[in-house]
Coordinates of C-alpha atoms in Angstrom, one line a residue:
M59 CA 86.0 98.8 92.2
D60 CA 83.6 97.4 89.6
V61 CA 84.9 98.3 86.2
R62 CA 82.5 96.2 84.2
G63 CA 81.4 98.2 81.1
R64 CA 83.5 101.2 82.1
R65 CA 85.4 102.8 79.2
I66 CA 89.1 102.9 80.2
T67 CA 92.1 104.2 78.2
V68 CA 95.5 103.0 79.4
F69 CA 98.3 105.4 78.6
G70 CA 101.9 104.0 78.1
M71 CA 102.2 100.6 76.7
G72 CA 105.3 99.3 78.5
A73 CA 105.3 96.2 80.6
S74 CA 103.1 97.8 83.4
G75 CA 100.7 99.3 80.8
V76 CA 100.2 96.0 79.0
A77 CA 99.7 94.2 82.4
V78 CA 97.1 96.6 83.7
L79 CA 95.3 96.7 80.3
E80 CA 95.0 92.9 80.4
L81 CA 93.8 93.0 84.0
L82 CA 91.1 95.6 83.4
R83 CA 89.9 93.8 80.2
G84 CA 89.6 90.6 82.2
R85 CA 87.5 92.4 84.8
G86 CA 85.0 93.4 82.1
A87 CA 86.1 96.9 81.2
E88 CA 86.1 98.3 77.7
V89 CA 89.7 99.1 77.3
R90 CA 91.9 100.8 74.7
A91 CA 95.6 101.6 74.6
S92 CA 97.4 104.8 73.9
D93 CA 101.1 105.7 73.6
V94 CA 103.4 108.3 72.0
Q95 CA 105.0 105.4 70.0
P96 CA 103.2 103.9 67.0
R97 CA 101.6 100.6 67.6
E98 CA 104.1 98.6 65.5
K99 CA 106.9 99.6 67.9
L100 CA 105.0 98.5 71.1
P101 CA 104.7 95.1 72.8
A102 CA 101.8 93.0 71.6
F103 CA 98.4 93.6 73.2
D104 CA 94.8 92.9 72.3
A105 CA 92.9 96.2 72.4
P106 CA 92.1 99.1 70.1
F107 CA 94.9 101.7 69.9
V108 CA 94.7 105.5 69.9
P109 CA 97.8 107.7 69.6
Q110 CA 98.5 109.7 72.8
S111 CA 96.6 112.9 72.3
P112 CA 93.5 114.6 73.8
A113 CA 91.4 112.4 71.5
A114 CA 92.4 109.4 73.5
L115 CA 90.3 110.8 76.4
E116 CA 87.1 111.2 74.4
G117 CA 84.3 109.0 75.7
C118 CA 86.6 107.8 78.5
D119 CA 85.5 107.1 82.1
I120 CA 88.9 106.3 83.5
A121 CA 92.4 107.1 82.3
V122 CA 95.1 104.8 83.7
L123 CA 98.7 106.2 83.5
S124 CA 101.8 104.0 83.3
P125 CA 104.7 105.4 85.5
G126 CA 106.4 107.0 82.5
V127 CA 103.3 109.2 81.6
P128 CA 103.3 112.5 83.7
P129 CA 99.9 113.3 85.1
D130 CA 100.6 117.0 84.6
L131 CA 100.5 116.8 80.8
P132 CA 98.2 119.5 79.3
M133 CA 95.9 116.8 77.9
F134 CA 94.9 115.7 81.4
A135 CA 94.2 119.2 82.7
G136 CA 90.5 119.5 83.5
A137 CA 89.9 115.7 83.1
A138 CA 88.1 115.5 86.5
E139 CA 85.7 118.3 85.5
R140 CA 84.9 116.3 82.4
G141 CA 84.1 113.3 84.5
V142 CA 87.3 111.4 83.8
L143 CA 89.1 109.7 86.7
V144 CA 92.9 109.8 86.2
V145 CA 94.8 107.1 88.2
G146 CA 98.1 105.4 88.0
D147 CA 98.5 101.7 87.1
V148 CA 99.4 100.8 90.7
E149 CA 96.2 102.4 92.0
A150 CA 94.1 100.6 89.4
A151 CA 95.8 97.2 90.1
S152 CA 95.3 97.7 93.8
W153 CA 91.5 97.7 93.3
F154 CA 91.7 93.9 92.7
L155 CA 94.7 92.9 94.8
E156 CA 94.2 90.5 97.7
G157 CA 96.4 90.5 100.8
P158 CA 98.2 93.3 102.7
I159 CA 100.9 95.5 101.1
L160 CA 104.4 96.1 102.4
G161 CA 105.5 99.1 100.4
I162 CA 109.0 100.6 100.2
T163 CA 109.9 104.0 98.6
G164 CA 112.9 106.3 98.8
S165 CA 115.3 108.1 96.5
N166 CA 117.9 105.4 96.8
G167 CA 118.0 101.8 98.1
K168 CA 114.4 100.8 97.5
T169 CA 115.2 98.0 95.0
T170 CA 117.7 96.4 97.4
T171 CA 115.5 96.9 100.4
T172 CA 112.4 95.6 98.7
A173 CA 114.2 92.5 97.5
L174 CA 115.7 92.0 100.9
A175 CA 112.4 92.4 102.7
G176 CA 110.8 89.7 100.5
H177 CA 113.8 87.5 101.1
L178 CA 113.5 87.9 104.9
L179 CA 109.8 87.0 104.8
Q180 CA 110.6 83.9 102.7
A181 CA 113.4 83.0 105.2
A182 CA 110.8 83.2 108.0
G183 CA 108.3 81.0 106.0
I184 CA 105.8 83.9 105.6
P185 CA 104.0 83.8 102.3
C186 CA 104.8 86.8 100.1
Q187 CA 105.3 87.9 96.5
V188 CA 107.6 90.8 95.4
G189 CA 107.1 93.3 92.6
G190 CA 105.9 96.8 91.8
N191 CA 108.7 98.9 90.4
I192 CA 110.9 95.8 90.7
G193 CA 110.3 92.7 88.6
R194 CA 106.6 92.1 88.0
P195 CA 104.1 95.0 87.7
L196 CA 101.5 95.1 90.3
A197 CA 98.8 94.3 87.8
A198 CA 100.6 91.1 86.9
M199 CA 100.6 90.1 90.6
V200 CA 96.8 90.3 91.1
A201 CA 96.1 86.7 89.8
S202 CA 98.6 85.2 92.3
S203 CA 97.6 87.3 95.3
R204 CA 95.7 85.9 98.2
P205 CA 94.4 87.2 101.5
D206 CA 97.1 85.5 103.6
Q207 CA 100.0 86.6 101.5
W208 CA 102.1 89.8 101.7
N209 CA 102.6 91.9 98.6
V210 CA 106.1 93.4 99.0
L211 CA 106.3 96.3 96.6
E212 CA 108.9 98.8 95.5
L213 CA 107.0 102.1 94.9
S214 CA 108.5 105.0 92.9
S215 CA 107.4 108.6 93.1
F216 CA 106.0 108.2 89.6
Q217 CA 103.7 105.4 90.8
L218 CA 102.8 107.2 94.1
E219 CA 102.0 110.7 92.8
T220 CA 98.6 109.5 91.4
A221 CA 97.7 107.3 94.4
R222 CA 94.5 108.2 96.2
T223 CA 93.1 105.0 97.7
L224 CA 96.3 102.8 97.8
R225 CA 96.5 101.4 101.4
V226 CA 100.0 100.4 102.3
H227 CA 99.9 98.5 105.6
I228 CA 103.6 98.7 106.3
A229 CA 105.2 101.7 104.5
A230 CA 108.9 102.5 104.6
V231 CA 110.4 105.7 103.4
L232 CA 114.1 105.1 103.2
N233 CA 115.3 108.5 102.3
I234 CA 114.4 111.5 100.2
T235 CA 117.1 113.4 98.4
Q236 CA 117.1 115.5 95.2
N237 CA 116.0 113.4 92.3
H238 CA 113.6 113.4 89.3
L239 CA 113.3 117.2 89.3
D240 CA 112.9 116.9 85.5
R241 CA 109.6 115.2 86.2
H242 CA 108.3 116.7 89.5
H243 CA 109.9 120.2 88.9
T244 CA 110.3 121.1 92.5
M245 CA 111.6 119.3 95.6
E246 CA 108.4 120.0 97.4
A247 CA 106.4 118.2 94.7
Y248 CA 108.8 115.3 94.8
V249 CA 108.5 115.0 98.6
A250 CA 104.7 115.2 98.3
A251 CA 104.7 112.3 95.8
K252 CA 106.8 110.2 98.1
A253 CA 104.5 111.0 101.1
R254 CA 101.5 109.5 99.2
I255 CA 102.7 106.1 100.5
L256 CA 101.3 107.2 103.9
A257 CA 98.1 108.8 102.7
C258 CA 95.7 106.0 103.1
Q259 CA 97.1 104.2 106.2
Q260 CA 94.9 103.3 109.1
P261 CA 95.6 103.3 112.9
D262 CA 96.7 99.7 112.8
D263 CA 99.2 100.3 110.0
H264 CA 102.9 101.1 110.4
A265 CA 105.2 103.8 109.0
V266 CA 109.0 103.0 109.0
L267 CA 111.1 106.1 108.7
N268 CA 114.8 107.0 108.6
A269 CA 115.8 108.9 111.7
E270 CA 119.0 110.0 110.0
N271 CA 117.3 111.5 106.9
P272 CA 115.6 114.8 107.6
A273 CA 113.0 114.6 104.8
S274 CA 112.0 111.0 105.7
A275 CA 111.8 111.8 109.4
A276 CA 109.7 114.9 108.7
L277 CA 106.9 112.7 107.4
A278 CA 106.2 111.3 110.8
P279 CA 103.2 113.7 111.5
Q280 CA 101.6 112.5 108.3
A281 CA 101.6 108.9 109.4
R282 CA 98.1 107.7 110.5
G283 CA 99.5 104.5 111.9
R284 CA 102.3 103.8 114.3
V285 CA 105.8 105.3 113.5
W286 CA 108.9 103.1 113.7
W287 CA 112.4 104.3 113.2
F288 CA 115.6 102.9 111.7
S289 CA 118.9 104.5 112.3
A290 CA 122.5 103.6 111.3
G291 CA 123.7 106.3 113.8
G292 CA 122.5 105.0 117.2
A293 CA 119.5 104.3 119.3
H294 CA 116.1 105.6 118.2
E295 CA 113.0 104.1 119.9
P296 CA 110.9 102.4 118.8
G297 CA 112.6 100.7 116.0
F298 CA 115.9 99.1 114.7
W299 CA 119.3 100.7 114.9
H300 CA 123.1 100.1 114.7
Q301 CA 125.3 100.7 117.7
D302 CA 128.8 99.6 118.5
G303 CA 129.0 97.2 115.6
M304 CA 125.7 95.5 116.4
L305 CA 122.2 95.6 114.9
L306 CA 119.5 96.0 117.5
A307 CA 115.7 95.6 117.6
G308 CA 114.2 97.7 120.3
G309 CA 117.5 97.5 122.2
E310 CA 117.8 93.7 121.7
P311 CA 121.0 92.7 119.7
F312 CA 120.2 90.3 116.9
M313 CA 123.3 90.3 114.6
P314 CA 126.7 91.8 114.2
A315 CA 127.0 94.4 111.4
S316 CA 130.1 92.5 110.2
E317 CA 127.7 89.7 109.0
I318 CA 126.0 91.9 106.4
P319 CA 127.3 90.8 103.0
L320 CA 126.6 94.1 101.3
R321 CA 129.0 97.0 100.9
G322 CA 128.5 100.5 102.3
R323 CA 126.8 102.4 105.1
H324 CA 123.8 102.9 102.9
N325 CA 123.3 99.1 102.9
L326 CA 123.4 99.1 106.6
E327 CA 120.4 101.4 106.5
N328 CA 118.7 99.2 103.9
V329 CA 119.2 96.2 106.2
L330 CA 117.8 98.0 109.2
A331 CA 114.7 99.1 107.3
A332 CA 114.0 95.7 105.7
A333 CA 114.5 94.0 109.1
C334 CA 112.1 96.4 110.8
C335 CA 109.5 95.8 108.0
A336 CA 109.9 92.1 108.2
R337 CA 109.6 92.0 112.0
L338 CA 106.3 94.0 111.7
A339 CA 105.1 91.5 109.2
G340 CA 105.7 88.7 111.7
A341 CA 109.3 87.4 111.0
P342 CA 111.3 86.4 114.1
L343 CA 114.7 87.9 114.7
E344 CA 116.6 84.7 114.1
A345 CA 115.0 84.2 110.7
I346 CA 115.8 87.9 109.9
R347 CA 119.5 87.3 110.8
E348 CA 119.7 84.2 108.7
G349 CA 118.0 86.0 105.8
V350 CA 120.4 88.9 105.9
R351 CA 123.4 86.6 106.0
T352 CA 122.1 84.7 102.9
F353 CA 121.0 87.7 100.8
A354 CA 123.1 87.9 97.6
G355 CA 122.1 91.5 96.7
V356 CA 120.5 92.7 93.5
E357 CA 121.8 93.1 90.0
H358 CA 123.1 96.6 89.0
R359 CA 123.5 97.7 92.6
I360 CA 127.3 97.9 93.5
E361 CA 127.4 94.5 91.8
F362 CA 130.8 92.9 91.5
V363 CA 131.4 91.9 87.8
R364 CA 134.9 90.5 87.7
E365 CA 138.6 91.0 88.5
L366 CA 141.0 91.2 85.6
G367 CA 144.7 91.8 85.9
G368 CA 144.2 92.9 89.5
V369 CA 141.6 95.5 88.5
R370 CA 138.1 95.0 89.9
F371 CA 134.9 96.1 88.0
Y372 CA 131.7 97.1 89.7
N373 CA 128.3 97.7 88.1
D374 CA 126.1 100.3 89.9
S375 CA 123.9 101.2 86.9
K376 CA 121.0 101.6 89.4
A377 CA 122.8 104.7 90.8
T378 CA 120.6 107.0 88.7
S379 CA 120.9 110.0 91.1
V380 CA 123.6 112.1 92.6
D381 CA 122.9 110.7 96.1
A382 CA 123.1 107.1 94.9
T383 CA 126.4 107.8 93.3
R384 CA 127.7 109.5 96.4
K385 CA 126.8 106.4 98.4
A386 CA 128.5 104.1 95.9
L387 CA 131.7 106.3 96.2
E388 CA 131.5 106.1 100.0
S389 CA 131.6 102.3 99.7
F390 CA 135.2 102.3 98.3
D391 CA 138.4 103.5 99.9
G392 CA 139.9 105.0 96.7
N393 CA 141.8 104.2 93.5
L394 CA 138.6 104.5 91.5
W395 CA 137.9 105.1 87.8
V396 CA 134.3 106.4 87.9
I397 CA 132.0 106.3 84.8
L398 CA 129.4 109.1 85.0
G399 CA 126.7 110.4 82.7
G400 CA 123.5 109.6 80.8
K401 CA 120.3 111.5 80.7
D402 CA 120.3 114.5 83.1
K403 CA 117.5 114.7 85.7
G404 CA 118.1 118.3 86.8
S405 CA 120.8 117.2 89.3
D406 CA 123.6 119.2 91.0
Y407 CA 126.7 117.2 90.4
R408 CA 128.8 119.6 92.4
E409 CA 127.8 117.5 95.5
L410 CA 130.2 114.8 94.2
R411 CA 133.3 117.1 93.9
E412 CA 134.9 116.4 97.2
L413 CA 134.4 112.6 97.2
L414 CA 135.6 112.3 93.7
A415 CA 138.7 114.4 94.4
Q416 CA 139.5 112.1 97.4
R417 CA 138.8 108.7 95.9
A418 CA 139.0 108.8 92.1
H419 CA 141.9 108.9 89.6
A420 CA 139.5 110.4 87.1
A421 CA 135.8 110.6 86.0
L422 CA 135.0 109.2 82.6
L423 CA 132.0 111.0 81.1
I424 CA 129.4 109.6 78.8
G425 CA 126.1 110.5 77.4
A426 CA 124.0 113.6 77.0
A427 CA 124.7 114.9 80.5
A428 CA 128.5 114.9 80.0
P429 CA 128.8 118.7 79.4
I430 CA 126.7 119.6 82.4
I431 CA 128.7 117.1 84.7
A432 CA 132.0 118.5 83.3
S433 CA 131.0 122.1 84.2
H434 CA 130.1 121.0 87.7
L435 CA 133.2 119.0 88.3
E436 CA 135.8 121.0 86.5
G437 CA 139.0 121.4 88.6
A438 CA 138.1 118.7 91.1
L439 CA 139.7 115.8 89.3
P440 CA 140.8 114.8 85.8
L441 CA 137.8 114.5 83.4
I442 CA 137.9 112.2 80.4
H443 CA 135.2 112.7 77.7
C444 CA 134.5 109.2 76.4
G445 CA 131.1 109.6 74.6
D446 CA 129.7 106.1 75.3
L447 CA 130.0 103.3 77.8
P448 CA 132.2 100.9 75.7
A449 CA 134.7 103.7 75.2
A450 CA 134.7 104.5 78.9
V451 CA 135.3 100.9 79.9
A452 CA 138.1 100.6 77.4
T453 CA 139.7 103.9 78.6
A454 CA 139.5 102.8 82.2
W455 CA 141.0 99.4 81.4
R456 CA 143.9 101.1 79.5
N457 CA 144.7 103.4 82.4
A458 CA 143.9 101.3 85.5
R459 CA 146.6 99.5 87.5
P460 CA 146.4 96.5 89.8
G461 CA 144.5 97.5 92.9
D462 CA 142.3 100.0 91.1
T463 CA 138.5 99.7 90.7
V464 CA 136.4 100.7 87.7
L465 CA 133.0 101.8 88.9
L466 CA 129.9 102.5 86.8
A467 CA 127.8 104.8 89.0
P468 CA 126.4 107.2 86.5
A469 CA 124.3 109.6 88.6
C470 CA 121.9 109.8 85.6
A471 CA 119.1 108.1 83.9
S472 CA 119.9 105.7 81.1
F473 CA 117.4 106.8 78.4
D474 CA 119.7 108.8 76.2
Q475 CA 121.7 105.8 75.0
F476 CA 119.9 102.8 76.6
R477 CA 116.4 101.5 77.0
S478 CA 116.9 100.9 80.8
Y479 CA 119.4 101.0 83.6
E480 CA 119.4 97.2 83.3
E481 CA 120.6 97.3 79.7
R482 CA 123.2 99.8 80.6
G483 CA 124.5 97.6 83.4

């Protein structure tokens, strides 16, 4: 899209907002910034600033929303009728991106799978760059993009819900489970946001779906390209699956599951999805096997921190949903001290009762969601109200015995006490 001379307001001045503002200004647009925070509390940028209000849309041709800005705010109602195009930052950046997109979304596992898919392409010698909702914003990747290079992107529902022209050549939907209902309000709206990853595909594109996850599998009729499956529960053609301890590609064994260095069945699914995506992008199976074997994982994802006095500590701060926490719990046999809590996202924590009762000595509750979590888990296991993370870690350390594991898997967002899940981890 030619944005020269177009009047554009970028809403939300975090890293992605600043990146897309700089990109659009460099392409000749008349840009200004807007945020709910005053300018002095925001990162540095070179553009006029208007506080986030309906006035920020006056005289505007295009409104670009950072992921943290909901498109259903009253100020954006009727924008189209007033001639204002409302798009997300990923959509705006894609106007100028060179090279095909390999995009990965899902309620859980997308960070690990995106990082792994990029690692597999690199292991195969296939040019790629990795970013999106992980690492670099897409707008910051435009300058280094080129036609012969894959753009491997983690795409969140916040980024996808405003996508209208974003073409994802290889699109993976890992799973869809209850999450972000505080933003999307209904499960139907959340699923629809995820499904946007398939909206602009063409017949020669590919959709990689989870045969074991009903919501992911149900998207198959929406795929305009070819559907491929991945399954941790047995054969599902065409695609990648796990059977009898082996990972198979279209029935051809390519590596034992025992060689996967990551914990948990959910990571088996992540490996299968990443392997399928990498194969579709041209990676040979031997390179995929070697790439899986050498993948070290990502920070804040069931990340081993240290062992002290026979007690092991794991950081799964990226477990910001109930389903992610459930998968973390399933990765350990028991003897857990589990730290839960943060900013509630409208979740049902009752889904964790049985697993916690089976595998945890106690749940240590922190943050704004602690009262809600306690009401959902009462009677399932001992609950210890700790208030904040340092107190929870100290309490776990005082009570743990050799052979126990302290696990941060909070099932909540971090924004009540921290700036990000990374800072919390």
